[in-house]
Amino acid sequence: MRKIHVFPEVKQLSVYLKELIKSKTDNVPDDKHLSVALSGGSTPKKVFNHISIGENEDLNWEKIRLFWVDERCVPPDDDDSNFKMTRNNLLVNVNIPAENVHRIHGENDPEGEAGRYSKILKENVEPVNGLPGFDIVVLGLGEDGHTASIFPGNESLFYSVKYYEAVTHPQTGQHRITMTGPLINNAEVVIFIVTGRSKAAIVSQILDVSNTTESPASLVKPVKGDLIWLLDVEAAGLLKDVLH
Ligand code: 6PG
């Protein structure tokens, strides 16, 4: 099922996301964890900030196992690192046990790390339909329709038999490691968080029924899970004929 929620500002979007994660965490059986995969980017950075210092009740972080959707192939103290961004904007403000945080080792050989991280998932994420089944996957959206580090022209990653693959950013040439489409679409809940006027066109292209242009983000179609779009009014500014 697809749901679209539009918020006046990123703060309200963040409160909604936190409450959604809290509702899931509160219902996790005692011997289980909630497996959550996060993305990088400026929107996640803003949202993580609000989540970690928001005035509403805190999350039971001990019940959350944290993973990454993708990572730049840089050391963890590099300003480009998604882990560093998440640590500085979220992890330093919450009491998540270190053993629950599963960083992609961007400093390692990309191919080798994609394989290592896939094994980490097998050991830490409950299988669903024969694949690691994330409870929540949080995605950003690029203006070109990329998500995770699946860029236009690389849509074949939605048919990969690997959980993670080593890729190259088409513009910068930066090496990255990304979760592939089948794993994204195997999640129980996939949440896009998108803000800002610069994303209005791509959001409309993906969500308006009148548009049929394919992009990596338009291939995010959870097999059995829910697809939730959390937008601010600017990112939703060009939506015309959306089917909720
Ligand atoms: C990354 C992300 C990427 C990001 C989008 C949106 O590693 O950069 O995984 O998919 O979420 O590019 O980023 P912005 O919110 O900065 O536009």
Short mmCIF file of C-alpha atoms and ligand atoms in Angstrom, two decimals:
data_model
loop_
_atom_site.label_atom_id
_atom_site.label_comp_id
_atom_site.label_asym_id
_atom_site.label_seq_id
_atom_site.Cartn_x
_atom_site.Cartn_y
_atom_site.Cartn_z
CA MET A 1 0.00 0.00 0.00
CA ARG A 2 1.20 3.51 -0.84
CA LYS A 3 0.62 6.46 1.46
CA ILE A 4 1.60 10.07 0.93
CA HIS A 5 1.85 12.56 3.79
CA VAL A 6 2.65 16.23 3.30
CA PHE A 7 3.92 18.39 6.17
CA PRO A 8 4.38 22.17 6.52
CA GLU A 9 8.02 21.73 7.48
CA VAL A 10 10.72 19.11 8.06
CA LYS A 11 10.12 19.32 11.82
CA GLN A 12 6.61 17.91 11.58
CA LEU A 13 7.78 15.32 9.04
CA SER A 14 10.46 14.23 11.51
CA VAL A 15 8.00 13.95 14.41
CA TYR A 16 5.78 11.74 12.24
CA LEU A 17 8.72 9.52 11.27
CA LYS A 18 9.84 9.24 14.90
CA GLU A 19 6.32 8.29 16.02
CA LEU A 20 6.10 5.70 13.23
CA ILE A 21 9.40 4.13 14.31
CA LYS A 22 8.27 4.30 17.97
CA SER A 23 5.00 2.53 17.18
CA LYS A 24 6.97 -0.27 15.53
CA THR A 25 9.57 -0.46 18.29
CA ASP A 26 6.92 -0.58 21.03
CA ASN A 27 5.42 -3.68 19.38
CA VAL A 28 8.64 -5.63 18.92
CA PRO A 29 8.57 -8.90 20.92
CA ASP A 30 11.04 -9.02 23.84
CA ASP A 31 13.46 -11.36 22.07
CA LYS A 32 13.43 -9.44 18.77
CA HIS A 33 14.77 -6.19 17.37
CA LEU A 34 13.55 -3.63 14.85
CA SER A 35 15.89 -3.58 11.84
CA VAL A 36 16.15 -0.12 10.34
CA ALA A 37 18.26 0.94 7.34
CA LEU A 38 19.05 4.64 6.91
CA SER A 39 20.13 6.72 3.93
CA GLY A 40 22.48 9.67 3.69
CA GLY A 41 21.96 13.13 2.26
CA SER A 42 20.92 16.58 3.47
CA THR A 43 17.25 15.68 4.06
CA PRO A 44 18.08 12.68 6.28
CA LYS A 45 20.57 14.92 8.08
CA LYS A 46 17.84 17.44 8.92
CA VAL A 47 15.39 14.72 9.90
CA PHE A 48 17.89 12.86 12.12
CA ASN A 49 18.59 16.10 13.92
CA HIS A 50 14.94 16.67 14.72
CA ILE A 51 14.42 13.01 15.68
CA SER A 52 17.30 12.99 18.13
CA ILE A 53 16.43 16.24 19.89
CA GLY A 54 12.65 16.21 19.38
CA GLU A 55 10.52 17.03 22.42
CA ASN A 56 8.36 13.91 22.11
CA GLU A 57 9.13 10.73 24.08
CA ASP A 58 12.38 9.04 23.28
CA LEU A 59 12.57 5.83 21.30
CA ASN A 60 13.61 2.55 22.87
CA TRP A 61 16.88 2.55 20.97
CA GLU A 62 17.99 -0.69 22.61
CA LYS A 63 15.36 -2.44 20.48
CA ILE A 64 16.69 -0.96 17.25
CA ARG A 65 19.38 -2.47 15.04
CA LEU A 66 20.71 0.20 12.70
CA PHE A 67 22.05 -0.39 9.20
CA TRP A 68 22.79 1.77 6.18
CA VAL A 69 21.13 1.75 2.78
CA ASP A 70 24.32 2.96 1.19
CA GLU A 71 27.72 4.41 1.98
CA ARG A 72 30.35 6.38 0.20
CA CYS A 73 33.67 4.55 -0.08
CA VAL A 74 35.48 6.86 2.32
CA PRO A 75 36.73 6.46 5.90
CA PRO A 76 34.16 6.95 8.72
CA ASP A 77 35.67 10.31 9.70
CA ASP A 78 35.40 11.70 6.15
CA ASP A 79 32.85 14.53 5.72
CA ASP A 80 31.31 12.54 2.86
CA SER A 81 30.60 9.53 5.10
CA ASN A 82 26.92 8.72 5.68
CA PHE A 83 27.96 7.07 8.94
CA LYS A 84 29.71 10.26 10.12
CA MET A 85 26.63 12.33 9.21
CA THR A 86 24.37 9.91 11.11
CA ARG A 87 26.72 9.77 14.09
CA ASN A 88 26.96 13.56 14.34
CA ASN A 89 23.24 14.22 13.85
CA LEU A 90 21.64 11.23 15.52
CA LEU A 91 23.82 8.65 17.26
CA VAL A 92 25.58 11.11 19.58
CA ASN A 93 22.17 12.20 20.90
CA VAL A 94 20.55 8.82 21.56
CA ASN A 95 21.36 5.80 23.74
CA ILE A 96 21.67 3.10 21.10
CA PRO A 97 24.05 0.29 22.13
CA ALA A 98 27.21 0.25 19.98
CA GLU A 99 26.61 -3.42 19.09
CA ASN A 100 23.31 -2.41 17.47
CA VAL A 101 25.01 -0.08 14.98
CA HIS A 102 26.21 -1.85 11.83
CA ARG A 103 28.35 0.56 9.85
CA ILE A 104 29.28 -0.12 6.23
CA HIS A 105 33.09 0.00 6.21
CA GLY A 106 33.53 2.58 3.48
CA GLU A 107 37.28 2.47 3.98
CA ASN A 108 37.45 -1.13 2.74
CA ASP A 109 37.66 -2.51 -0.78
CA PRO A 110 34.12 -1.88 -2.19
CA GLU A 111 33.47 -5.31 -3.67
CA GLY A 112 34.79 -7.06 -0.57
CA GLU A 113 32.80 -4.80 1.75
CA ALA A 114 29.58 -5.35 -0.23
CA GLY A 115 30.07 -9.07 0.43
CA ARG A 116 31.03 -8.62 4.09
CA TYR A 117 28.04 -6.39 4.77
CA SER A 118 25.68 -8.84 3.08
CA LYS A 119 26.89 -11.47 5.57
CA ILE A 120 26.26 -9.04 8.44
CA LEU A 121 22.65 -8.77 7.26
CA LYS A 122 22.23 -12.52 7.15
CA GLU A 123 23.41 -12.69 10.77
CA ASN A 124 21.38 -9.76 12.08
CA VAL A 125 18.20 -9.31 10.02
CA GLU A 126 15.37 -11.84 10.14
CA PRO A 127 14.74 -13.45 6.72
CA VAL A 128 11.49 -12.73 4.88
CA ASN A 129 10.73 -14.38 1.51
CA GLY A 130 14.29 -15.77 1.58
CA LEU A 131 15.95 -12.34 1.88
CA PRO A 132 16.89 -10.23 4.92
CA GLY A 133 13.61 -8.49 5.80
CA PHE A 134 14.12 -4.97 7.08
CA ASP A 135 11.32 -3.60 9.19
CA ILE A 136 11.99 -0.08 7.95
CA VAL A 137 14.09 1.27 5.06
CA VAL A 138 14.43 5.06 4.96
CA LEU A 139 15.26 6.48 1.52
CA GLY A 140 16.16 9.90 0.18
CA LEU A 141 15.45 11.04 -3.37
CA GLY A 142 17.80 12.75 -5.77
CA GLU A 143 16.61 15.34 -8.31
CA ASP A 144 17.53 12.84 -11.03
CA GLY A 145 15.33 10.17 -9.47
CA HIS A 146 18.13 8.23 -7.85
CA THR A 147 17.62 6.62 -4.47
CA ALA A 148 20.12 4.83 -2.28
CA SER A 149 23.10 4.87 -4.64
CA ILE A 150 21.06 3.51 -7.53
CA PHE A 151 21.44 6.12 -10.25
CA PRO A 152 19.61 6.51 -13.57
CA GLY A 153 21.01 3.98 -16.03
CA ASN A 154 21.74 1.55 -13.22
CA GLU A 155 18.15 0.32 -12.82
CA SER A 156 19.46 -3.24 -13.29
CA LEU A 157 20.36 -3.05 -9.59
CA PHE A 158 16.65 -3.64 -8.98
CA TYR A 159 17.18 -7.16 -10.33
CA SER A 160 20.48 -7.91 -8.60
CA VAL A 161 20.90 -11.24 -6.86
CA LYS A 162 23.28 -9.53 -4.42
CA TYR A 163 22.06 -7.69 -1.32
CA TYR A 164 24.64 -4.90 -1.74
CA GLU A 165 26.72 -3.90 -4.75
CA ALA A 166 29.72 -1.67 -5.34
CA VAL A 167 28.81 1.18 -7.73
CA THR A 168 30.24 4.44 -9.05
CA HIS A 169 28.52 7.82 -8.90
CA PRO A 170 27.89 8.77 -12.57
CA GLN A 171 28.89 12.42 -12.10
CA THR A 172 31.59 12.40 -9.44
CA GLY A 173 33.04 8.94 -10.05
CA GLN A 174 32.87 8.37 -6.31
CA HIS A 175 32.82 4.71 -5.36
CA ARG A 176 29.83 3.67 -3.28
CA ILE A 177 28.24 0.59 -1.80
CA THR A 178 24.46 0.36 -2.14
CA MET A 179 21.59 -1.83 -1.09
CA THR A 180 20.00 -3.31 -4.20
CA GLY A 181 16.37 -3.13 -5.31
CA PRO A 182 15.16 -6.60 -4.28
CA LEU A 183 16.28 -5.97 -0.70
CA ILE A 184 14.67 -2.52 -0.61
CA ASN A 185 11.44 -3.99 -1.97
CA ASN A 186 11.54 -6.81 0.60
CA ALA A 187 11.14 -4.41 3.51
CA GLU A 188 7.98 -4.23 5.61
CA VAL A 189 7.92 -0.44 5.32
CA VAL A 190 9.83 1.74 2.85
CA ILE A 191 9.77 5.44 3.69
CA PHE A 192 10.89 8.21 1.33
CA ILE A 193 11.76 11.45 3.10
CA VAL A 194 11.87 14.31 0.62
CA THR A 195 12.00 18.06 1.24
CA GLY A 196 12.65 21.22 -0.71
CA ARG A 197 11.45 22.88 -3.88
CA SER A 198 14.29 21.35 -5.89
CA LYS A 199 12.63 17.93 -5.51
CA ALA A 200 9.11 19.03 -6.58
CA ALA A 201 9.57 18.07 -10.23
CA ILE A 202 10.93 14.58 -9.60
CA VAL A 203 8.33 13.95 -6.89
CA SER A 204 5.57 14.87 -9.34
CA GLN A 205 7.17 12.72 -12.04
CA ILE A 206 7.17 9.71 -9.73
CA LEU A 207 3.86 10.18 -7.91
CA ASP A 208 1.51 11.80 -10.42
CA VAL A 209 -0.43 9.16 -12.32
CA SER A 210 -0.07 11.17 -15.54
CA ASN A 211 3.69 10.66 -15.55
CA THR A 212 5.09 7.36 -16.78
CA THR A 213 8.81 8.19 -16.88
CA GLU A 214 10.80 5.48 -15.10
CA SER A 215 13.51 6.31 -12.57
CA PRO A 216 15.27 4.22 -9.94
CA ALA A 217 12.99 5.65 -7.23
CA SER A 218 9.90 4.74 -9.29
CA LEU A 219 11.04 1.10 -9.12
CA VAL A 220 10.71 1.09 -5.33
CA LYS A 221 7.59 -1.07 -5.00
CA PRO A 222 7.58 -3.13 -1.79
CA VAL A 223 6.53 -6.71 -2.60
CA LYS A 224 4.34 -7.03 0.49
CA GLY A 225 5.23 -3.96 2.53
CA ASP A 226 3.98 -0.40 2.69
CA LEU A 227 5.46 2.50 0.72
CA ILE A 228 5.20 5.80 2.57
CA TRP A 229 6.17 9.18 1.12
CA LEU A 230 6.87 11.89 3.69
CA LEU A 231 7.09 15.24 1.93
CA ASP A 232 7.23 18.86 2.93
CA VAL A 233 4.92 21.28 1.11
CA GLU A 234 7.75 22.46 -1.14
CA ALA A 235 8.63 18.97 -2.38
CA ALA A 236 4.90 18.30 -2.90
CA GLY A 237 4.43 21.64 -4.66
CA LEU A 238 3.86 20.26 -8.18
CA LEU A 239 1.69 17.27 -7.33
CA LYS A 240 -1.46 17.29 -9.42
CA ASP A 241 -3.28 13.99 -9.76
CA VAL A 242 -1.97 11.77 -7.05
CA LEU A 243 -3.66 8.51 -6.23
CA HIS A 244 -3.19 8.02 -2.47
C1 6PG B 1 23.38 9.32 -0.32
C2 6PG B 1 21.95 8.91 -0.25
C3 6PG B 1 21.18 9.45 -1.42
C4 6PG B 1 20.40 10.62 -0.87
C5 6PG B 1 19.71 11.38 -1.95
C6 6PG B 1 18.97 12.60 -1.38
O1 6PG B 1 24.24 8.56 0.12
O2 6PG B 1 23.60 10.47 -0.77
O3 6PG B 1 21.69 7.68 0.05
O4 6PG B 1 20.29 8.54 -2.00
O5 6PG B 1 19.45 10.15 0.08
O6 6PG B 1 20.70 11.84 -2.87
O7 6PG B 1 19.93 13.43 -0.81
P1 6PG B 1 19.56 14.97 -0.45
O8 6PG B 1 18.52 14.88 0.62
O9 6PG B 1 20.86 15.55 0.01
O10 6PG B 1 19.05 15.60 -1.72
#
